[in-house]
Structures are given as C-alpha cells and as structure tokens.
Coordinates of C-alpha atoms and ligand atoms in Angstrom, one line a residue:
X1 CA -17.4 17.8 16.8
X2 CA -20.8 19.2 15.7
X3 CA -24.1 17.3 15.4
X4 CA -23.8 16.9 11.6
X5 CA -20.4 15.2 12.0
X6 CA -21.8 13.0 14.7
X7 CA -24.6 12.0 12.4
X8 CA -22.3 11.2 9.5
X9 CA -20.1 9.0 11.7
X10 CA -23.1 7.1 13.1
X11 CA -24.5 6.5 9.6
X12 CA -21.1 5.4 8.3
X13 CA -21.0 2.9 11.2
X14 CA -24.5 1.6 10.4
X15 CA -24.4 1.6 6.6
X16 CA -20.7 1.4 5.8
X17 CA -21.3 3.9 3.2
X18 CA -21.9 7.7 2.7
X19 CA -22.5 9.7 -0.5
X20 CA -19.5 11.3 -2.1
X21 CA -20.6 14.7 -0.9
X22 CA -21.0 13.4 2.6
X23 CA -17.5 11.8 2.6
X24 CA -16.2 15.3 1.6
X25 CA -18.1 16.9 4.4
X26 CA -16.9 14.3 6.9
X27 CA -13.3 15.1 5.9
X28 CA -13.7 18.9 5.8
X29 CA -15.4 19.2 9.2
X30 CA -13.1 16.8 11.0
X31 CA -11.5 17.6 14.4
X32 CA -9.7 15.7 17.1
X33 CA -12.9 14.5 18.7
X34 CA -14.3 13.1 15.4
X35 CA -10.9 11.4 14.7
X36 CA -11.0 9.9 18.2
X37 CA -14.5 8.6 17.8
X38 CA -13.8 7.1 14.4
X39 CA -10.6 5.5 15.7
X40 CA -12.4 3.9 18.6
X41 CA -15.0 2.3 16.2
X42 CA -12.3 1.4 13.7
X43 CA -10.3 -0.5 16.4
X44 CA -13.4 -2.2 17.6
X45 CA -14.4 -3.3 14.1
X46 CA -10.8 -4.5 13.3
X47 CA -10.7 -6.4 16.6
X48 CA -13.9 -8.2 15.8
X49 CA -12.4 -9.5 12.5
X50 CA -8.7 -9.9 13.4
X51 CA -8.4 -9.8 17.2
X52 CA -5.1 -8.4 18.3
X53 CA -3.1 -10.0 15.5
X54 CA -1.1 -7.8 13.1
X55 CA -0.1 -9.3 9.8
X56 CA 3.4 -8.8 8.4
X57 CA 4.7 -8.9 4.9
X58 CA 8.4 -9.0 4.0
X59 CA 9.0 -6.3 1.5
X60 CA 11.6 -7.0 -1.1
X61 CA 12.4 -4.0 -3.4
X62 CA 13.6 -5.9 -6.4
X63 CA 14.3 -3.1 -8.9
X64 CA 14.7 0.7 -8.8
X65 CA 14.7 0.9 -12.6
X66 CA 11.5 2.4 -13.9
X67 CA 10.2 3.5 -17.3
X68 CA 7.6 5.8 -15.8
X69 CA 7.9 9.4 -14.9
X70 CA 5.3 10.0 -12.1
X71 CA 5.8 13.5 -10.9
X72 CA 5.9 12.5 -7.2
X73 CA 8.3 9.6 -7.3
X74 CA 12.0 9.5 -6.5
X75 CA 12.8 6.7 -8.9
X76 CA 11.0 8.3 -11.9
X77 CA 12.8 7.9 -15.2
X78 CA 14.1 11.5 -15.4
X79 CA 15.8 11.4 -12.1
X80 CA 19.4 11.1 -13.2
X81 CA 20.6 11.2 -9.6
X82 CA 18.8 8.0 -8.6
X83 CA 21.2 5.1 -8.3
X84 CA 19.6 2.2 -10.1
X85 CA 19.9 -1.4 -9.1
X86 CA 18.2 -4.7 -9.9
X87 CA 18.3 -7.7 -7.6
X88 CA 19.1 -11.1 -9.1
X89 CA 17.0 -14.2 -8.7
X90 CA 19.5 -15.5 -6.2
X91 CA 19.4 -12.2 -4.2
X92 CA 15.6 -12.4 -4.1
X93 CA 15.5 -16.1 -3.1
X94 CA 18.0 -15.6 -0.4
X95 CA 15.9 -12.6 1.0
X96 CA 12.9 -15.0 0.9
X97 CA 14.8 -17.7 2.8
X98 CA 16.0 -15.3 5.4
X99 CA 12.5 -13.9 5.7
X100 CA 11.1 -17.4 6.3
X101 CA 13.4 -17.9 9.2
X102 CA 12.3 -14.5 10.6
X103 CA 8.6 -15.6 10.5
X104 CA 7.4 -14.0 7.3
X105 CA 4.7 -16.0 5.4
X106 CA 4.0 -13.3 2.8
X107 CA 6.6 -11.8 0.4
X108 CA 5.9 -8.6 -1.4
X109 CA 8.1 -8.2 -4.5
X110 CA 8.0 -4.5 -5.4
X111 CA 9.8 -2.6 -8.1
X112 CA 9.6 0.0 -10.8
X113 CA 8.3 -0.9 -14.2
X114 CA 11.5 -2.6 -15.3
X115 CA 11.3 -4.5 -18.6
X116 CA 13.9 -6.9 -17.4
X117 CA 11.3 -8.5 -15.2
X118 CA 9.4 -10.1 -18.1
X119 CA 6.6 -12.6 -17.4
X120 CA 9.2 -15.4 -17.9
X121 CA 11.8 -13.9 -15.5
X122 CA 9.3 -12.8 -12.9
X123 CA 7.1 -15.9 -13.2
X124 CA 10.2 -18.1 -12.7
X125 CA 11.1 -16.2 -9.5
X126 CA 7.5 -16.4 -8.2
X127 CA 7.2 -20.1 -8.9
X128 CA 10.6 -20.8 -7.3
X129 CA 9.6 -18.9 -4.1
X130 CA 6.3 -20.9 -4.0
X131 CA 8.1 -24.2 -4.6
X132 CA 10.6 -23.5 -1.7
X133 CA 8.0 -22.0 0.6
X134 CA 4.6 -23.5 -0.3
X135 CA 3.0 -22.1 2.9
X136 CA 3.8 -18.6 1.8
X137 CA 1.9 -16.0 -0.2
X138 CA 3.5 -13.9 -2.9
X139 CA 2.3 -10.4 -3.5
X140 CA 3.5 -8.5 -6.6
X141 CA 3.7 -4.7 -6.8
X142 CA 5.3 -4.2 -10.2
X143 CA 3.0 -1.6 -11.8
X144 CA 0.9 -1.7 -14.9
X145 CA 1.1 -4.7 -17.1
X146 CA -1.1 -6.4 -19.7
X147 CA -4.0 -8.7 -18.7
X148 CA -2.1 -11.6 -20.2
X149 CA 0.9 -10.8 -18.1
X150 CA -1.1 -10.6 -14.9
X151 CA -2.7 -13.9 -15.9
X152 CA 0.7 -15.5 -16.5
X153 CA 2.0 -14.3 -13.2
X154 CA -1.1 -15.6 -11.4
X155 CA -0.6 -18.9 -13.1
X156 CA 3.0 -18.9 -11.9
X157 CA 1.6 -18.7 -8.3
X158 CA 1.3 -15.1 -7.4
X159 CA -1.5 -14.6 -4.9
X160 CA -2.0 -10.9 -4.6
X161 CA -1.2 -7.7 -6.5
X162 CA -0.8 -4.2 -5.2
X163 CA -1.5 -1.4 -7.6
X164 CA -2.4 1.9 -6.0
X165 CA -5.0 3.7 -8.0
X166 CA -3.2 6.9 -6.8
X167 CA -6.4 9.0 -7.1
X168 CA -10.0 8.3 -8.3
X169 CA -10.4 11.7 -9.9
X170 CA -9.2 11.7 -13.5
X171 CA -8.3 15.4 -13.6
X172 CA -6.2 14.9 -10.4
X173 CA -4.6 11.8 -11.9
X174 CA -3.5 13.9 -14.9
X175 CA -1.8 16.4 -12.5
X176 CA 0.3 13.7 -10.8
X177 CA 1.3 11.8 -13.9
X178 CA 2.9 12.5 -17.3
X179 CA 0.6 12.6 -20.4
X180 CA 1.6 9.1 -21.5
X181 CA 0.1 7.5 -18.4
X182 CA -3.7 7.1 -18.3
X183 CA -6.2 6.9 -15.5
X184 CA -8.4 4.6 -17.6
X185 CA -5.5 2.1 -18.1
X186 CA -4.8 2.1 -14.3
X187 CA -8.4 1.4 -13.6
X188 CA -8.5 -1.3 -16.3
X189 CA -5.5 -3.0 -14.7
X190 CA -7.2 -3.1 -11.3
X191 CA -10.3 -4.6 -12.9
X192 CA -8.3 -7.2 -14.8
X193 CA -6.4 -8.2 -11.6
X194 CA -9.6 -8.7 -9.8
X195 CA -11.2 -10.7 -12.5
X196 CA -8.2 -13.0 -12.8
X197 CA -8.6 -13.9 -9.1
X198 CA -5.9 -12.0 -7.3
X199 CA -6.4 -10.4 -3.9
X200 CA -6.1 -6.9 -5.2
X201 CA -4.8 -3.8 -3.4
X202 CA -5.5 -0.3 -4.4
X203 CA -4.6 2.9 -2.5
X204 CA -3.4 6.5 -2.7
X205 CA -1.1 9.1 -1.1
X206 CA -2.6 11.4 1.5
X207 CA -1.9 15.1 0.9
X208 CA -0.6 14.7 -2.7
X209 CA -0.4 18.0 -4.6
X210 CA -3.8 19.2 -5.9
X211 CA -5.7 16.7 -3.6
X212 CA -8.9 18.1 -2.1
X213 CA -11.7 16.8 0.1
X214 CA -13.6 16.2 -3.1
X215 CA -10.9 14.0 -4.7
X216 CA -10.5 12.1 -1.4
X217 CA -14.3 11.6 -1.3
X218 CA -13.9 10.0 -4.8
X219 CA -11.2 7.8 -3.4
X220 CA -13.4 6.6 -0.6
X221 CA -16.3 6.0 -2.9
X222 CA -14.0 4.0 -5.2
X223 CA -12.8 1.9 -2.3
X224 CA -16.4 1.3 -1.2
X225 CA -17.5 0.1 -4.6
X226 CA -14.3 -1.7 -5.8
X227 CA -14.0 -3.5 -2.5
X228 CA -10.3 -4.3 -2.7
X229 CA -8.8 -7.0 -0.4
X230 CA -6.1 -4.5 0.5
X231 CA -5.7 -0.8 0.6
X232 CA -2.4 1.1 0.9
X233 CA -2.5 4.7 2.0
X234 CA 0.4 6.8 3.3
X235 CA 1.3 10.5 3.3
X236 CA 2.8 12.1 0.3
X237 CA 6.4 13.1 1.1
X238 CA 8.3 15.3 -1.4
X239 CA 11.5 13.9 -3.0
X240 CA 14.2 16.5 -3.6
X241 CA 14.9 15.3 -7.2
X242 CA 11.3 15.4 -8.5
X243 CA 9.1 18.2 -9.9
X244 CA 7.2 18.2 -6.6
X245 CA 10.3 18.9 -4.5
X246 CA 8.8 22.2 -3.1
X247 CA 5.3 20.8 -2.4
X248 CA 4.1 20.2 1.2
X249 CA 4.0 16.7 2.7
X250 CA 0.7 15.1 3.7
X251 CA 0.0 14.8 7.4
X252 CA -0.1 11.9 9.8
X253 CA -3.3 13.4 11.2
X254 CA -5.3 13.1 7.9
X255 CA -3.7 9.7 7.1
X256 CA -4.9 8.3 10.5
X257 CA -8.4 9.8 10.0
X258 CA -8.7 8.1 6.6
X259 CA -7.4 4.8 7.9
X260 CA -10.2 4.8 10.4
X261 CA -12.8 5.7 7.7
X262 CA -11.5 3.0 5.4
X263 CA -11.7 0.4 8.2
X264 CA -15.3 1.3 8.8
X265 CA -16.2 1.1 5.1
X266 CA -14.5 -2.3 4.7
X267 CA -14.2 -4.1 8.0
X268 CA -12.2 -7.0 6.5
X269 CA -9.8 -5.1 4.4
X270 CA -6.0 -5.6 4.9
X271 CA -4.9 -2.1 5.8
X272 CA -1.2 -1.4 6.3
X273 CA 0.4 1.2 8.6
X274 CA 2.9 2.2 6.0
X275 CA 6.6 3.1 6.0
X276 CA 5.7 6.6 4.8
X277 CA 3.5 7.0 7.9
X278 CA 6.4 5.9 10.0
X279 CA 8.6 8.4 8.2
X280 CA 6.6 11.6 8.9
X281 CA 5.9 10.5 12.5
X282 CA 8.3 8.4 14.5
X283 CA 5.4 6.6 16.1
X284 CA 3.4 6.7 12.9
X285 CA 3.0 2.9 12.4
X286 CA 1.9 2.4 16.0
X287 CA -0.6 5.2 15.6
X288 CA -1.8 3.6 12.3
X289 CA -2.6 0.4 14.1
X290 CA -4.4 2.3 16.8
X291 CA -6.5 4.0 14.0
X292 CA -7.6 0.7 12.6
X293 CA -4.7 -0.6 10.4
X294 CA -3.8 -4.3 10.7
X295 CA -0.7 -4.9 8.6
X296 CA 2.9 -3.8 8.7
X297 CA 5.4 -4.3 5.9
X298 CA 9.0 -4.5 7.3
X299 CA 11.7 -4.1 4.8
X300 CA 13.5 -7.4 3.8
X301 CA 15.6 -5.9 1.0
X302 CA 19.4 -6.4 1.2
X303 CA 20.6 -3.5 3.4
X304 CA 23.1 -2.5 0.6
X305 CA 20.3 -1.5 -1.8
X306 CA 17.8 0.1 0.6
X307 CA 19.0 3.7 0.2
X308 CA 18.6 3.4 -3.5
X309 CA 14.9 2.5 -3.4
X310 CA 14.1 6.1 -2.4
X311 CA 10.6 7.0 -3.5
X312 CA 10.6 10.0 -1.1
X313 CA 13.1 11.8 1.2
X314 CA 14.2 10.5 4.6
X315 CA 12.7 7.1 4.2
X316 CA 13.1 5.0 7.4
X317 CA 14.6 1.5 7.5
X318 CA 17.5 2.3 5.2
X319 CA 20.4 2.4 7.6
X320 CA 22.5 -0.3 9.2
X321 CA 20.3 -0.3 12.3
X322 CA 17.4 -1.6 10.1
X323 CA 19.0 -5.0 9.4
X324 CA 16.1 -6.6 11.2
X325 CA 12.9 -4.5 10.7
X326 CA 10.8 -7.4 11.8
X327 CA 12.2 -7.4 15.3
X328 CA 11.9 -3.7 15.5
X329 CA 8.3 -3.8 14.5
X330 CA 7.5 -6.7 16.8
X331 CA 8.6 -4.5 19.7
X332 CA 6.7 -1.5 18.4
X333 CA 3.5 -3.5 18.0
X334 CA 3.9 -5.0 21.5
X335 CA 4.3 -1.5 22.9
X336 CA 0.7 -0.7 21.8
X337 CA -0.8 -4.0 22.8
X338 CA -0.7 -6.0 19.5
X339 CA 1.3 -9.0 18.4
X340 CA 2.9 -9.8 15.0
X341 CA 1.7 -13.2 13.9
X342 CA 3.4 -15.8 11.7
X343 CA 0.7 -16.3 9.1
X344 CA 0.0 -15.7 5.4
X345 CA -2.6 -13.2 6.5
X346 CA -5.0 -13.6 3.6
X347 CA -8.1 -11.3 3.4
X348 CA -11.0 -13.3 4.9
X349 CA -12.7 -15.3 2.2
X350 CA -9.8 -14.9 -0.2
X351 CA -7.7 -18.1 0.2
X352 CA -6.7 -19.6 -3.1
X353 CA -8.4 -23.0 -3.5
X354 CA -6.5 -24.3 -6.5
X355 CA -3.5 -25.8 -4.8
Ligands
5AD1 N1 5.6 10.0 -1.2 C1 4.8 9.1 -0.7 N2 4.5 7.9 -1.4 C2 5.0 7.8 -2.6 N3 4.8 6.9 -3.5 C3 5.6 7.2 -4.6 N4 6.2 8.4 -4.4 C4 5.9 8.8 -3.2 C5 6.2 9.9 -2.4 N5 6.9 10.9 -2.9 C6 3.9 5.7 -3.4 C7 2.9 5.7 -4.6 C8 3.2 4.3 -5.2 C9 3.9 3.6 -4.0 C10 4.7 2.4 -4.4 O1 4.6 4.5 -3.3 O2 1.6 5.7 -4.1 O3 2.1 3.7 -5.7
FES2 FE1 12.8 -0.9 10.0 FE2 12.3 -0.2 12.6 S1 11.0 -1.2 11.2 S2 14.2 -0.1 11.5

C-alpha cells in the first residue's frame, strides 16, 4: 500500500466521502494490505453501530416469471430454458409461518416483474403477512413499478423495498439492459420509494461486463449521496442461457473491498453478505461479515422451486441439504464470532411510526 492509498483511506474514515476520481484511485491502487486496513476499520465501524449481531431476512422467491430482458439475468424473458413458476398466496403464507418459527422477523418477497402480482394481489399478500405477524417487517423486491403502485403497497404494510440501481453510469446501464429499459426510470423509482417512506435498498453487481473503476466510483458516489437504508452488492456470475454466458465472473476480492468501503461511507447501512458472494467462494458470506457486512438472507422458498429461481449458474442453497438455510448460516456466523439475532433489523432511525 503506497502513501497515497493510505491517505485516501484515512480521509475516507474521517470524512466518509471522497471525490469520484479518488474513489476510482482507491479501487485501482488497491492491494491486500489496503483491503485489510479497510476491513479492520469497517468491522470496527459496524461493531460500534450493531455490535456482534447479524440480521437475517427470510428470502421468499415468489415468481420466476419476468417481462424484462436484462442481459445478465437467468430469468430474463428470452430464456426459453428457464422453468417458470409462481407461488400462490397460500405457499407464501406458509413460508412466512415456517420462517416465523425459525426466528425470522423480516420477509423479503422477491420476484421477476410478473404482471400477475398486481397491487391488489401483492397488497393482499403483504397485508395478510402483516396481520398474522405484526412484529415482522416485509421487504419487497419486485422491480420497477409506478409510484402509485409503490404507494399502494406501502399502504398495504410493506416496510422496505430493494431495487438495485445496477450501475450509476448511464452508458454502462445501457450495456447491461435492453433498449426498452431506462436508467432514468430506475433512478426515478428509487427516488419515489424514498419519498413514500420506504427503507430503500439500492445496489449493483461487482465485476459486471463493461464495469470499470470509473463506473464503480459513480456507484460509490451515488450511494454516498442517495444514502440508502440498505445496499446489496454481490459478484456478477454468468448464466449459461444469457448473452453474457462467456463473460468473466466478478471476484470475491473486489466485492469484499467494496463492502468495506460502503460500510465506511454509511456506518448504519444494512449491508448483506449475499448468496452470490457465497456462490463464488464457499466462505464468501463469512468473509463478507468480516469485511463489514451485517445482514444475511437465507433462502426460505419452498425447496421444490429453488432450482428454478436461477439468476446465475451454480447458485447455492438450491439442493435438499438447504432445507434449513437459517441453521446453516447460524453455524457459519458463529464460526467467525457473530450471532444471528431474532429481530426485524430495521435501519437505525427508520422504524415505521404509523402503526
Ligand atoms: N449474477 C449476479 N447477480 C445477478 N443478478 C441478476 N443476475 C445476476 C447474475 N448473473 C442480481 C441483479 C438483480 C438481483 C436480484 O440479482 O443485481 O438486481
Ligand atoms: Fe443455504 Fe447454507 S445457507 S445451505
């Protein structure tokens, strides 16, 4: 680590901000020593806010049907080989009930952009979950919708919304998405969600095709200014039935480095060690926590559908052995000195006060 890198890290610690050019420099000049230094500070920062608690969210993958055609994604519309499924309200409620018994107090309903899940249908499911489990938070991750739709779902009881921005560089966005999708609309959605009152999560893939230190610097600047409550980052992993099948995967190394940087920019952010990170490295999620992450999202989907929600190749937690991801992660977190807690795990200062 050279002196300049040291200086950038010290300033990031002090000011929780660098210029875009400096973020790019920090990334380009990184080495193992810089990563170690950042991780040390990130863990210290995270411990000051969250102690040794790791929050969990029960992930329920409610539909693999999607009208979009993102070039990287295994459930893109044009993938004829993807097996499509949609969970029923009863399926989803029984996952939630089972999850409650396992200790989950947040459910994440994630799915493709599937028109079946209208505001009425999805709102009804959200309000039913909240009625049966009033001490739980519901997070939605159902893609781009209208402001009215986001409002209706918030009124139905949804607390949080995850919508990765994917990249904060418009030219890069255009290389990852088909023409009919727009960077501006994505950003508008994030703005709308925030104004409505959701705890909002943005995020991006690490090592996606055409990504550079400059596009990553824009992502970091966006995170710094947008100040999301949550931020999901994980390595890009090619899927064999997508246009990006021959592209290289992102690395655990860069993902861990960026997790530490994001923790230092936003000490209170909810930062998951993602399944994608656990897929490219068998100890990826443990390493994520040791780099400054504080959330894990075990899979709660019915085991029979898990293989069908395949955004990328070799996704973990899809076999029979994964029937109880929570227990598996509990042991993994314990192995690195952390504990899974039974808690909604809201972002500090973000509890809903209208109930
Ligand atoms: N590799 C890694 N992450 C992916 N996602 C979609 N496809 C892939 C892939 N091939 C991520 C996107 C999306 C989230 C649900 O999953 O960032 O927002
Ligand atoms: Fe799913 Fe380990 S977390 S099998």
